[in-house]
Amino acid sequence: MQYSAKVMDHFTNPRNVGEIENASGVGTVGNAKCGDIMRVYLEIDDAGVINDVKFKTFGCGAAVATSSMATELIKGKHIDEALKLTNRSVMEALDGLPAIKVHCSVLAEEAVRAALWDYAEKKGIKIDGLEKPAEDIHDSHHHDLEEDGC
Amino acid sequence: MKCDVKDTDAVKQMPKTIYLDNAATTILKPEVLDAMMPYLTEKYGNPSSIHSFGAGCSAVCESARKTIAGLINAKDNEIYFTSGGSESDNWAIKSVAYMKKDKGKHIITSAVEHHAVLETCEFLQRDGFEISFVGVDDKGIIKIDELKAAIRPDTILISVIYANNEIGTIQPIKEIGEIARSKGILFHTDAVQAFGHVPIDVEKENIDMMSASAHKIHGPKGIGMLYMKNNVKLTPMIHGGPHERKRRAGTSNVPGIVGFGKAAELSSISMAKNNAKITEKRNYLIDRILSEIPYSRLNGDRDRRLPGNANISFRYIEGESMLMMVDMKGIAASTGSACASGSLDPSHVLLAIGLPHEIAHGSLRMTLSEFTTKEELDYTVEALKEVVSKLRAMSPLYEDAMKKKEE
């Protein structure tokens, strides 16, 4: 199994690690049983622009790198743009992931959406195309992944 | 890292690689290579040939066989050379199963076996055999009462690992052998991690079959052996020529056998001295980590343990990330995390000793050799402190745990 140079770069020097106090939205997905948990903090202004984003991740090299890349891709973007983030776009931005690590990129997408959901809840607004995050992303799955529990 | 320039300052400052993965494989000793070299070059004869080219090669193979037999108190003709531990495990288990299937189709093994045993048993399970996987306690020691209770009239084989490859726990082999013998059941042990590292006596320990490998004791890869007690006549692993007493056909791997013999000889000469030295360093490493890195715990038994094995879980962080970061600092280790294994579950051994998944994911195995120095271990501890605190700083689990603590 070999990681791309971009994955190694984002793993070695992850961007946007940390917390945001009183964040506009916080989302945590994954579970420790499966070995990966990602938490995203968003700071969103009145115009709906994500001014700042931070993350914390418990997980493997791919989980850290996809978290870092996902935060880079949505930073400074309007929430409508952030909603378009998919696991595929995160993977492409990292020049790909080994097949067994694809589920890590799903985690990044879901964490961003969970944070946006939290923001919408706090603001009492409805964001089109955004659904309530699953209790455990590993239990529900789509994204043409072969999964057995995790 | 590729480096074409010699002796620049950058190269000098770069930490040399610290190899702490000796349970995976070991460095070939120069004396072993020297012993092998003639058989890779001018002495290329086939030991089966009648002429002098062949005869010389046959003699050295028999001499290696004698050395290896001597190390475990076996007879020369009870040692069968194979390609390594996995082949030996497959041979012993499958051969007994199919030879004895009319007597019974029940096999007992443990929950902490190497994959070569586990997967072989699972293969047999799909073919109609029944397998009992006996559990272990929190230190990884097999539950003897559970093993006794698992024995049935149709039990044909007990196979228990001598010393575990992940957590280093050494099993009560003599006791298990006694139980098996008193019930007339054949007993096999995978001793790949133990052979040449701890004293083994197949007679005293009631072992009928035992697997071992050369590359775990500073010998070459691709050569191992199955010890098969004289009254146990397994069906051939490979049918063909008369090699290995007609039980494992194929032209003998002469350089491999010679290297295996030399490595075994060197192990036997210095085992006691090396073990004391390695155990002391391993304890130093374990003690420093446990006292200097919070939320760390030792996996496996503190005393009934292979000399070189240190397996430690660091809470709130994940093993593959840890492995990659220590690798960047020049340290080669191993982990029981799922992410490093290609599956999504952490190591079956760590789960068998009762670790919750999240703690099993954060384990690091460091395995020492006689060449590991105290300086290397000091560097490793410092590197680990940095890596663990960096990963904890980005861990949501650590964040939650610390907030909970404040409350």
mmCIF file of C-alpha atoms in Angstrom, chain A residues 1 3 8 11-14 17 19 28 32-35 37-39 41 55-62 64 100-101 103-104 146-148 150, chain B residues 315-318 320-322 324-325 328 337-346 357-358 361-362 390-397 399-400 403:
data_model
loop_
_atom_site.group_PDB
_atom_site.id
_atom_site.type_symbol
_atom_site.label_atom_id
_atom_site.label_comp_id
_atom_site.label_asym_id
_atom_site.label_seq_id
_atom_site.Cartn_x
_atom_site.Cartn_y
_atom_site.Cartn_z
ATOM 1 C CA MET A 1 0.000 0.000 0.000
ATOM 2 C CA TYR A 3 0.161 6.805 -0.276
ATOM 3 C CA MET A 8 1.923 12.228 2.789
ATOM 4 C CA PHE A 11 -0.533 13.767 6.860
ATOM 5 C CA THR A 12 2.849 15.224 7.798
ATOM 6 C CA ASN A 13 1.691 18.834 7.868
ATOM 7 C CA PRO A 14 -2.046 18.735 8.363
ATOM 8 C CA VAL A 17 -5.877 21.261 13.031
ATOM 9 C CA GLU A 19 -10.787 23.706 17.723
ATOM 10 C CA THR A 28 -18.406 14.520 14.777
ATOM 11 C CA ALA A 32 -13.579 4.461 17.832
ATOM 12 C CA LYS A 33 -14.476 0.831 17.252
ATOM 13 C CA CYS A 34 -13.682 1.172 13.583
ATOM 14 C CA GLY A 35 -10.587 3.206 14.287
ATOM 15 C CA ILE A 37 -13.365 9.620 14.250
ATOM 16 C CA MET A 38 -13.396 13.069 12.696
ATOM 17 C CA ARG A 39 -14.665 16.314 14.197
ATOM 18 C CA TYR A 41 -15.620 23.015 13.555
ATOM 19 C CA PHE A 55 -10.625 19.680 12.572
ATOM 20 C CA LYS A 56 -9.541 16.951 14.937
ATOM 21 C CA THR A 57 -9.165 13.375 13.779
ATOM 22 C CA PHE A 58 -8.439 10.036 15.421
ATOM 23 C CA GLY A 59 -7.445 7.725 12.616
ATOM 24 C CA CYS A 60 -4.910 6.458 10.150
ATOM 25 C CA GLY A 61 -2.751 8.424 7.734
ATOM 26 C CA ALA A 62 -5.514 8.585 5.133
ATOM 27 C CA VAL A 64 -5.793 12.639 8.788
ATOM 28 C CA ILE A 100 -8.928 -0.026 1.381
ATOM 29 C CA LYS A 101 -8.698 3.615 2.503
ATOM 30 C CA HIS A 103 -13.907 4.854 3.510
ATOM 31 C CA CYS A 104 -11.688 7.478 5.178
ATOM 32 C CA GLU A 146 -17.932 -2.817 0.453
ATOM 33 C CA GLU A 147 -18.371 -2.657 4.170
ATOM 34 C CA ASP A 148 -18.929 -5.100 6.932
ATOM 35 C CA CYS A 150 -17.089 -0.532 9.683
ATOM 36 C CA ARG B 315 -4.859 5.687 24.344
ATOM 37 C CA TYR B 316 -6.695 8.172 22.136
ATOM 38 C CA ILE B 317 -4.439 7.711 19.105
ATOM 39 C CA GLU B 318 -4.376 5.325 16.185
ATOM 40 C CA GLU B 320 -1.016 3.502 11.640
ATOM 41 C CA SER B 321 -0.575 7.249 12.140
ATOM 42 C CA MET B 322 1.862 6.500 14.925
ATOM 43 C CA MET B 324 4.030 6.498 9.888
ATOM 44 C CA MET B 325 5.269 9.269 12.148
ATOM 45 C CA MET B 328 9.644 9.464 9.452
ATOM 46 C CA SER B 337 -4.329 -1.361 14.186
ATOM 47 C CA ALA B 338 -6.857 -2.318 11.548
ATOM 48 C CA CYS B 339 -5.726 0.400 9.208
ATOM 49 C CA ALA B 340 -2.314 -1.133 8.856
ATOM 50 C CA SER B 341 -3.553 -4.629 8.227
ATOM 51 C CA GLY B 342 -5.790 -4.185 5.237
ATOM 52 C CA SER B 343 -8.878 -5.210 7.167
ATOM 53 C CA LEU B 344 -11.099 -2.986 9.259
ATOM 54 C CA ASP B 345 -10.778 -4.881 12.508
ATOM 55 C CA PRO B 346 -7.819 -4.496 14.808
ATOM 56 C CA HIS B 357 -11.390 -1.766 19.820
ATOM 57 C CA GLU B 358 -10.264 1.838 20.297
ATOM 58 C CA HIS B 361 -6.242 0.414 17.357
ATOM 59 C CA GLY B 362 -3.614 2.415 19.224
ATOM 60 C CA LYS B 390 1.340 15.514 18.340
ATOM 61 C CA LEU B 391 -1.322 12.903 17.556
ATOM 62 C CA ARG B 392 -3.150 13.501 20.824
ATOM 63 C CA ALA B 393 -3.250 17.209 20.044
ATOM 64 C CA MET B 394 -5.272 16.366 16.945
ATOM 65 C CA SER B 395 -7.390 13.631 18.525
ATOM 66 C CA PRO B 396 -11.063 14.329 19.281
ATOM 67 C CA LEU B 397 -10.998 11.402 21.736
ATOM 68 C CA GLU B 399 -9.994 16.358 23.658
ATOM 69 C CA ASP B 400 -13.140 14.738 25.064
ATOM 70 C CA LYS B 403 -12.577 17.935 29.076
#
